[in-house]
Amino acid sequence: MEEIPVNKMSDDEDSSDPGRTTRSGSPEESGFFEEIPDPLNEASFYSERSDSSHIYETNSSKGTEQSAASSPNQLNSDEENNKNIPFSDTNIADVTPLSKPEMSRNSVSSETKATEDYQNVGFPSGENQKEFDLETDNFAVNLEAKGLQEFPVDILKVKYVKYLYLDKNQIKTFQGADPGDLLGLEILSLQENGLPSIPMEIQLFHNLRILNASYNQISCIPKELLQLRNMTQLFLNSNFIEDLSAAGLESLRNLEILSLGKNMLTHIPESLSSLKNLQILNLEYNQLTIFSKSLCFLPKLVSLNLTGNMIGSLPKEVRELKNLETLLMDHNKLTFLSVEIFQLPKIKELHLADNKLEAISNKIENFRQLRLLNLDKNLLKNMPQNISHCVMLEYLSLSDNNIEELPREIHRLKNLRQLHVNRNKLIQMAEEISHLNNINSLEFSGNQITHIPIEIKNCKKITRVELNNNNIMYFPVGLCALPALDYLSFNGNYISEIPMDISFSQKLLHLELNRNKLPIFSEHLCSLTNLEYLDLGKNQIKIIPPYISAMVSLHVLILSGNKFEIFPKELCALKNLQVLDISENYLQTIPSDISKLKGIQKLNFSSNQFTYFPVELCQLQTLEELNMSQTNGKKLTRLPEELSNMTQLKTLDISNNAIKEIPRNIGELRSLVSLHANNNQISSLPPSFLSLKVLQHLDLRGNNLTALPSAIYSLFSLKEINFDDNPLWRPPMEICKGKQLHTIARYLQRADERDEKILEKIFNIVAKNVTEINFEFLQQKLHITSSENSLPVKNTVPLNEKIYHTLTKWKADKSSLLTATALRDQLVRALNMIGDYDIIDKITALNLYTSAIKI
């Protein structure tokens, strides 16, 4: 391998200016060398993640669990996601249960992210370098995804290389490496190399501190690795390690971080307790059934991750983990918590979601440092009153239990910021919650709550409230007095009126009132001039007030499933609107004023009552997604040629209609990425279809297609295709069922070659058997002029050669428009018209013979 030089900065150069270049060789351009901070310092953040500013967040209404280290500021990140919401997701199912993370090797949990994020140690430049006190010789060599099959021995001859990143290559051995060149190496990353084992030459890396060999096929830890006594961090996630008994890990006395997540471990050996300096241990998503006692005698252990195993109980010895701050045991089989766990004085984060816990001991009052408690998806009916003694608690999640009432003393949790009690059996929101002065997020979706106490207005710091799928009949006026509220969701209730007080919620950015009983679009909503996202889907609204023009910040408006019979022209005044969903209504026409929506990007008009495709939509130059699927609406029969005016269109859904043909100029939609045209009556694809060069998703199920264009292979970007339920014979359906473009293209190529040969044989049959008089008639039927059949040769040319030449020229003239099969059919029709049945019989025999031969 070519050696890449690095010049050390001279002593007289100013190293205090972080903005200047500190070495020559333009490492930023080469992509090989970057200055990075000491990775030990970066890895240390795992032990600091219990800082009070780090809050675990579960967004229950969206059915996703976020990192245990999420900041409160991330609460509002869903607003950005909602701005880009696809049409299929506009009617949000707010009570969808949290999906259980799979136990597969591909599943990702928060702690894996934490312990594996070391590998993503950034290579800071510019302003980021100000944060680090860099030595001039701290260089990293980044050879990720370079197609390497051998260890880059030459690169280590470069002076001051300490950090070597070889991820995503095919390196299987370190043969040829000079031991002298390896002495300076401190960090080695070998992720995704397909390693069946760690090469035995690893013992030569005497000063190695950090090794990451995750995402390989390693089945055991070699004894050579155990000679690296300076090792402080070892990452072997997502491998096939089944047993640690023979590993001898106790030799790695200085090990501080050990990550063995997503392997196949069934037990933990007692010898692991010899790792007296271990601070972080990750054993998530293995096959452990017992909480090994050896884990309890790691005196410096700060973070332990046992997520996604099958552990049923905790040993009494767990009380020995006196320095433990974070315990992750989500997705196990715990039925109770031994009282000894409540003797852990430093515990700050306790993750116990998705177990089978029926009760929590009053001893929880001992957790005076507890900041995060996640008990989602258990069998709890109540919480102990003593939880009020956990005065440092900032995040409490009790979703998906059977809780009927919250502790009366919950108001003593003065530091509580997030309280999530979704999908329980609460019939009221306790008035005591109004005394939680620092609360900023309340989630009580999926209960039986009928009203919200007016005292909620005292929680001045609340920014987010979710009360979906309850029995609330009146809009809680107390919420309108919250000065910081920016996210409010009331989907699936019985609200029929919006109070005037809503106008005080000037910080509100996101409002959902889907599936309520609203008869009108309240004028009071129009006073929310900062609102960006409004969902009023599945109500009983018929008209829009003119004052909606005041909602100048509105980007997303969902009005699906209402009672609109006429498209509200008032919507055309929303100049900043980007997404409009007015599907499942009774619209028949679209006004030309829709062209005033200069920034519109996504439109959903599915399941309406259009008698024809609204050509007015074709004026929208900025439109990127259009849904005209009519599953429950009136079927469209044709598409206008003007459709090609929407040059920015990326996604077009015309499924479930009665469309018979695709416009001839469809190829002018140069930006089209997805075309959904399933369940129509389309019989062919126009030639310009092959100009859709960025098309990636094509769904033409349930149409009348009999043949696909031979040049479909030219659509190189196609990733997903579906031609099911068509009467295809070219290629036959068995070829298309695999949904592989290359298979279809290969068949069509062979079919073309065969058809060309058949046509050639038919020309010979005609040339040898047709009479001169019949040939003159044949030329008339094929519209061949006398000038086309003239030969630049003597008049002595035999008749059969003259006929053959004429037919060949006719084919050449038509080949750009018609396939060989189409030319053959046209020729047979012409022969029928002149009554030359003998030749037709010969051609029929040829067709029967060739059709019996598989391509």
mmCIF file of C-alpha atoms in Angstrom, residues 191-428:
data_model
loop_
_atom_site.group_PDB
_atom_site.id
_atom_site.type_symbol
_atom_site.label_atom_id
_atom_site.label_comp_id
_atom_site.label_asym_id
_atom_site.label_seq_id
_atom_site.Cartn_x
_atom_site.Cartn_y
_atom_site.Cartn_z
ATOM 1 C CA GLN A 191 -16.285 -3.494 12.515
ATOM 2 C CA GLU A 192 -18.018 -5.274 9.629
ATOM 3 C CA ASN A 193 -15.029 -7.142 8.247
ATOM 4 C CA GLY A 194 -16.614 -10.595 8.256
ATOM 5 C CA LEU A 195 -14.051 -11.777 10.792
ATOM 6 C CA PRO A 196 -14.613 -15.398 11.871
ATOM 7 C CA SER A 197 -12.181 -14.751 14.741
ATOM 8 C CA ILE A 198 -9.846 -12.074 16.026
ATOM 9 C CA PRO A 199 -6.448 -12.675 14.319
ATOM 10 C CA MET A 200 -3.867 -14.181 16.651
ATOM 11 C CA GLU A 201 -1.435 -11.409 15.701
ATOM 12 C CA ILE A 202 -3.522 -9.143 17.932
ATOM 13 C CA GLN A 203 -1.001 -9.978 20.670
ATOM 14 C CA LEU A 204 1.537 -7.744 18.896
ATOM 15 C CA PHE A 205 -0.560 -4.631 19.637
ATOM 16 C CA HIS A 206 1.019 -4.163 23.072
ATOM 17 C CA ASN A 207 -0.235 -0.616 23.686
ATOM 18 C CA LEU A 208 -3.757 -1.116 22.369
ATOM 19 C CA ARG A 209 -6.293 0.520 24.692
ATOM 20 C CA ILE A 210 -9.504 0.219 22.666
ATOM 21 C CA LEU A 211 -10.625 -2.543 20.300
ATOM 22 C CA ASN A 212 -13.921 -2.551 18.455
ATOM 23 C CA ALA A 213 -14.635 -5.748 16.526
ATOM 24 C CA SER A 214 -18.425 -5.517 16.544
ATOM 25 C CA TYR A 215 -20.609 -6.750 13.683
ATOM 26 C CA ASN A 216 -18.442 -9.692 12.662
ATOM 27 C CA GLN A 217 -18.795 -13.469 12.940
ATOM 28 C CA ILE A 218 -16.582 -14.026 15.970
ATOM 29 C CA SER A 219 -17.549 -17.036 18.071
ATOM 30 C CA CYS A 220 -14.921 -16.873 20.831
ATOM 31 C CA ILE A 221 -12.405 -14.535 22.424
ATOM 32 C CA PRO A 222 -8.847 -15.721 21.645
ATOM 33 C CA LYS A 223 -6.241 -16.110 24.393
ATOM 34 C CA GLU A 224 -3.889 -13.832 22.422
ATOM 35 C CA LEU A 225 -6.217 -10.920 23.094
ATOM 36 C CA LEU A 226 -5.874 -11.484 26.837
ATOM 37 C CA GLN A 227 -2.191 -10.539 26.691
ATOM 38 C CA LEU A 228 -3.100 -6.912 26.011
ATOM 39 C CA ARG A 229 -2.926 -5.731 29.596
ATOM 40 C CA ASN A 230 -3.407 -2.043 28.616
ATOM 41 C CA MET A 231 -6.847 -2.705 27.173
ATOM 42 C CA THR A 232 -9.480 -0.445 28.748
ATOM 43 C CA GLN A 233 -12.372 -0.766 26.274
ATOM 44 C CA LEU A 234 -13.483 -3.860 24.362
ATOM 45 C CA PHE A 235 -16.465 -3.868 21.992
ATOM 46 C CA LEU A 236 -17.642 -7.189 20.547
ATOM 47 C CA ASN A 237 -21.323 -6.496 19.901
ATOM 48 C CA SER A 238 -23.324 -8.356 17.268
ATOM 49 C CA ASN A 239 -21.157 -11.444 16.952
ATOM 50 C CA PHE A 240 -21.770 -15.153 17.676
ATOM 51 C CA ILE A 241 -20.092 -15.538 21.062
ATOM 52 C CA GLU A 242 -21.810 -18.262 23.101
ATOM 53 C CA ASP A 243 -19.494 -18.802 26.045
ATOM 54 C CA LEU A 244 -17.107 -16.697 28.132
ATOM 55 C CA SER A 245 -15.990 -19.490 30.464
ATOM 56 C CA ALA A 246 -12.782 -20.239 28.588
ATOM 57 C CA ALA A 247 -12.122 -16.664 27.573
ATOM 58 C CA GLY A 248 -10.017 -15.730 30.600
ATOM 59 C CA LEU A 249 -11.248 -12.151 30.598
ATOM 60 C CA GLU A 250 -9.980 -11.754 34.153
ATOM 61 C CA SER A 251 -6.542 -11.123 32.614
ATOM 62 C CA LEU A 252 -7.768 -7.766 31.340
ATOM 63 C CA ARG A 253 -7.441 -6.139 34.754
ATOM 64 C CA ASN A 254 -7.600 -2.579 33.410
ATOM 65 C CA LEU A 255 -10.790 -3.088 31.423
ATOM 66 C CA GLU A 256 -13.277 -0.272 32.057
ATOM 67 C CA ILE A 257 -15.832 -0.869 29.295
ATOM 68 C CA LEU A 258 -16.929 -4.291 28.063
ATOM 69 C CA SER A 259 -19.698 -4.488 25.455
ATOM 70 C CA LEU A 260 -20.987 -7.900 24.376
ATOM 71 C CA GLY A 261 -24.499 -6.953 23.268
ATOM 72 C CA LYS A 262 -26.376 -9.040 20.707
ATOM 73 C CA ASN A 263 -24.394 -12.248 21.027
ATOM 74 C CA MET A 264 -25.556 -15.724 22.080
ATOM 75 C CA LEU A 265 -24.427 -15.856 25.705
ATOM 76 C CA THR A 266 -26.445 -18.119 27.988
ATOM 77 C CA HIS A 267 -24.519 -17.574 31.228
ATOM 78 C CA ILE A 268 -21.834 -15.371 32.776
ATOM 79 C CA PRO A 269 -18.771 -17.051 34.387
ATOM 80 C CA GLU A 270 -17.780 -16.271 37.973
ATOM 81 C CA SER A 271 -14.371 -15.135 36.768
ATOM 82 C CA LEU A 272 -15.924 -11.980 35.359
ATOM 83 C CA SER A 273 -15.990 -10.588 38.902
ATOM 84 C CA SER A 274 -12.201 -10.259 38.660
ATOM 85 C CA LEU A 275 -12.616 -7.193 36.450
ATOM 86 C CA LYS A 276 -12.376 -4.837 39.404
ATOM 87 C CA ASN A 277 -11.985 -1.712 37.227
ATOM 88 C CA LEU A 278 -14.999 -2.404 35.028
ATOM 89 C CA GLN A 279 -17.357 0.581 34.917
ATOM 90 C CA ILE A 280 -19.667 -0.172 31.983
ATOM 91 C CA LEU A 281 -20.955 -3.610 31.035
ATOM 92 C CA ASN A 282 -23.326 -4.223 28.122
ATOM 93 C CA LEU A 283 -24.917 -7.670 27.795
ATOM 94 C CA GLU A 284 -28.135 -6.669 26.048
ATOM 95 C CA TYR A 285 -30.025 -9.030 23.748
ATOM 96 C CA ASN A 286 -28.274 -12.260 24.648
ATOM 97 C CA GLN A 287 -29.939 -15.428 25.973
ATOM 98 C CA LEU A 288 -29.336 -15.010 29.681
ATOM 99 C CA THR A 289 -31.927 -16.501 32.015
ATOM 100 C CA ILE A 290 -30.148 -15.754 35.293
ATOM 101 C CA PHE A 291 -28.753 -12.546 36.741
ATOM 102 C CA SER A 292 -25.324 -13.974 37.523
ATOM 103 C CA LYS A 293 -23.994 -13.311 41.032
ATOM 104 C CA SER A 294 -20.603 -12.575 39.505
ATOM 105 C CA LEU A 295 -22.041 -9.333 38.153
ATOM 106 C CA CYS A 296 -22.721 -8.211 41.709
ATOM 107 C CA PHE A 297 -19.054 -8.103 42.675
ATOM 108 C CA LEU A 298 -17.819 -5.503 40.221
ATOM 109 C CA PRO A 299 -17.068 -2.712 42.709
ATOM 110 C CA LYS A 300 -16.664 0.098 40.186
ATOM 111 C CA LEU A 301 -19.587 -0.802 37.939
ATOM 112 C CA VAL A 302 -21.582 2.307 37.056
ATOM 113 C CA SER A 303 -23.766 1.092 34.165
ATOM 114 C CA LEU A 304 -25.176 -2.395 33.560
ATOM 115 C CA ASN A 305 -27.292 -3.232 30.515
ATOM 116 C CA LEU A 306 -29.202 -6.523 30.518
ATOM 117 C CA THR A 307 -31.985 -5.414 28.180
ATOM 118 C CA GLY A 308 -33.618 -8.067 26.017
ATOM 119 C CA ASN A 309 -32.722 -11.216 27.912
ATOM 120 C CA MET A 310 -34.926 -13.721 29.771
ATOM 121 C CA ILE A 311 -34.020 -12.973 33.363
ATOM 122 C CA GLY A 312 -36.789 -13.734 35.858
ATOM 123 C CA SER A 313 -35.381 -12.394 39.129
ATOM 124 C CA LEU A 314 -32.529 -10.494 40.791
ATOM 125 C CA PRO A 315 -30.133 -12.120 43.293
ATOM 126 C CA LYS A 316 -29.830 -10.800 46.836
ATOM 127 C CA GLU A 317 -26.198 -10.000 46.107
ATOM 128 C CA VAL A 318 -27.324 -7.177 43.822
ATOM 129 C CA ARG A 319 -27.034 -4.956 46.896
ATOM 130 C CA GLU A 320 -23.243 -5.104 46.508
ATOM 131 C CA LEU A 321 -23.327 -2.854 43.425
ATOM 132 C CA LYS A 322 -22.790 0.217 45.566
ATOM 133 C CA ASN A 323 -21.617 2.420 42.687
ATOM 134 C CA LEU A 324 -24.242 1.393 40.153
ATOM 135 C CA GLU A 325 -26.002 4.408 38.658
ATOM 136 C CA THR A 326 -27.763 2.941 35.602
ATOM 137 C CA LEU A 327 -29.521 -0.415 35.358
ATOM 138 C CA LEU A 328 -31.248 -1.368 32.129
ATOM 139 C CA MET A 329 -33.437 -4.456 32.247
ATOM 140 C CA ASP A 330 -36.189 -3.673 29.750
ATOM 141 C CA HIS A 331 -37.695 -6.658 27.889
ATOM 142 C CA ASN A 332 -36.980 -9.399 30.406
ATOM 143 C CA LYS A 333 -39.249 -11.669 32.492
ATOM 144 C CA LEU A 334 -39.044 -10.073 35.937
ATOM 145 C CA THR A 335 -42.112 -10.811 38.063
ATOM 146 C CA PHE A 336 -40.883 -9.010 41.204
ATOM 147 C CA LEU A 337 -37.967 -6.919 42.428
ATOM 148 C CA SER A 338 -36.007 -8.275 45.378
ATOM 149 C CA VAL A 339 -35.866 -5.755 48.206
ATOM 150 C CA GLU A 340 -32.070 -5.781 48.011
ATOM 151 C CA ILE A 341 -32.150 -3.715 44.832
ATOM 152 C CA PHE A 342 -33.470 -0.822 46.901
ATOM 153 C CA GLN A 343 -30.174 -0.787 48.801
ATOM 154 C CA LEU A 344 -28.329 0.730 45.830
ATOM 155 C CA PRO A 345 -27.577 4.243 47.088
ATOM 156 C CA LYS A 346 -26.385 5.767 43.804
ATOM 157 C CA ILE A 347 -28.961 4.469 41.341
ATOM 158 C CA LYS A 348 -30.046 7.248 38.973
ATOM 159 C CA GLU A 349 -31.645 5.435 36.051
ATOM 160 C CA LEU A 350 -33.787 2.323 36.303
ATOM 161 C CA HIS A 351 -35.242 0.845 33.102
ATOM 162 C CA LEU A 352 -37.713 -1.991 33.690
ATOM 163 C CA ALA A 353 -40.113 -1.681 30.751
ATOM 164 C CA ASP A 354 -41.753 -4.772 29.266
ATOM 165 C CA ASN A 355 -41.477 -7.170 32.183
ATOM 166 C CA LYS A 356 -44.172 -8.839 34.306
ATOM 167 C CA LEU A 357 -43.943 -6.759 37.464
ATOM 168 C CA GLU A 358 -47.169 -6.639 39.485
ATOM 169 C CA ALA A 359 -46.031 -4.387 42.312
ATOM 170 C CA ILE A 360 -43.227 -2.061 43.406
ATOM 171 C CA SER A 361 -42.022 -2.139 47.000
ATOM 172 C CA ASN A 362 -42.361 0.838 49.363
ATOM 173 C CA LYS A 363 -38.581 0.564 49.681
ATOM 174 C CA ILE A 364 -38.387 2.597 46.494
ATOM 175 C CA GLU A 365 -38.177 5.572 48.861
ATOM 176 C CA ASN A 366 -34.497 4.674 49.301
ATOM 177 C CA PHE A 367 -33.747 5.828 45.741
ATOM 178 C CA ARG A 368 -32.989 9.381 46.746
ATOM 179 C CA GLN A 369 -30.760 9.917 43.676
ATOM 180 C CA LEU A 370 -33.165 8.363 41.166
ATOM 181 C CA ARG A 371 -33.727 10.586 38.140
ATOM 182 C CA LEU A 372 -35.341 8.205 35.636
ATOM 183 C CA LEU A 373 -37.803 5.392 36.188
ATOM 184 C CA ASN A 374 -39.356 3.501 33.278
ATOM 185 C CA LEU A 375 -41.962 0.883 34.179
ATOM 186 C CA ASP A 376 -43.875 0.769 30.875
ATOM 187 C CA LYS A 377 -45.532 -2.478 29.802
ATOM 188 C CA ASN A 378 -45.823 -4.259 33.116
ATOM 189 C CA LEU A 379 -48.798 -5.473 35.187
ATOM 190 C CA LEU A 380 -48.871 -2.717 37.794
ATOM 191 C CA LYS A 381 -52.184 -1.686 39.348
ATOM 192 C CA ASN A 382 -50.771 1.098 41.466
ATOM 193 C CA MET A 383 -47.597 2.846 42.552
ATOM 194 C CA PRO A 384 -46.462 3.074 46.179
ATOM 195 C CA GLN A 385 -47.084 6.386 47.920
ATOM 196 C CA ASN A 386 -43.447 6.387 49.004
ATOM 197 C CA ILE A 387 -42.330 7.193 45.484
ATOM 198 C CA SER A 388 -42.812 10.788 46.565
ATOM 199 C CA HIS A 389 -39.532 10.422 48.488
ATOM 200 C CA CYS A 390 -37.638 10.087 45.189
ATOM 201 C CA VAL A 391 -37.317 13.846 45.140
ATOM 202 C CA MET A 392 -34.690 13.929 42.383
ATOM 203 C CA LEU A 393 -36.931 12.060 39.921
ATOM 204 C CA GLU A 394 -37.168 13.841 36.573
ATOM 205 C CA TYR A 395 -38.724 11.237 34.301
ATOM 206 C CA LEU A 396 -41.474 8.789 35.260
ATOM 207 C CA SER A 397 -43.089 6.525 32.665
ATOM 208 C CA LEU A 398 -45.875 4.116 33.629
ATOM 209 C CA SER A 399 -47.529 3.550 30.255
ATOM 210 C CA ASP A 400 -49.246 0.282 29.356
ATOM 211 C CA ASN A 401 -50.100 -0.923 32.847
ATOM 212 C CA ASN A 402 -53.384 -1.291 34.766
ATOM 213 C CA ILE A 403 -53.040 1.748 37.001
ATOM 214 C CA GLU A 404 -56.325 3.287 38.161
ATOM 215 C CA GLU A 405 -54.955 6.073 40.318
ATOM 216 C CA LEU A 406 -51.658 7.923 40.797
ATOM 217 C CA PRO A 407 -50.114 8.368 44.268
ATOM 218 C CA ARG A 408 -51.681 11.263 46.155
ATOM 219 C CA GLU A 409 -48.263 12.546 47.156
ATOM 220 C CA ILE A 410 -47.007 12.750 43.580
ATOM 221 C CA HIS A 411 -46.943 16.542 43.879
ATOM 222 C CA ARG A 412 -43.851 16.200 46.096
ATOM 223 C CA LEU A 413 -41.791 15.237 43.053
ATOM 224 C CA LYS A 414 -40.747 18.823 42.519
ATOM 225 C CA ASN A 415 -38.092 17.953 39.938
ATOM 226 C CA LEU A 416 -40.376 15.837 37.770
ATOM 227 C CA ARG A 417 -40.252 17.022 34.161
ATOM 228 C CA GLN A 418 -41.927 14.228 32.230
ATOM 229 C CA LEU A 419 -44.857 12.106 33.363
ATOM 230 C CA HIS A 420 -46.162 9.475 30.943
ATOM 231 C CA VAL A 421 -49.132 7.329 31.986
ATOM 232 C CA ASN A 422 -50.547 6.318 28.599
ATOM 233 C CA ARG A 423 -52.904 3.372 28.185
ATOM 234 C CA ASN A 424 -53.870 2.692 31.785
ATOM 235 C CA LYS A 425 -57.243 2.781 33.565
ATOM 236 C CA LEU A 426 -57.252 6.311 34.922
ATOM 237 C CA ILE A 427 -60.629 7.996 35.091
ATOM 238 C CA GLN A 428 -59.293 11.367 36.157
#
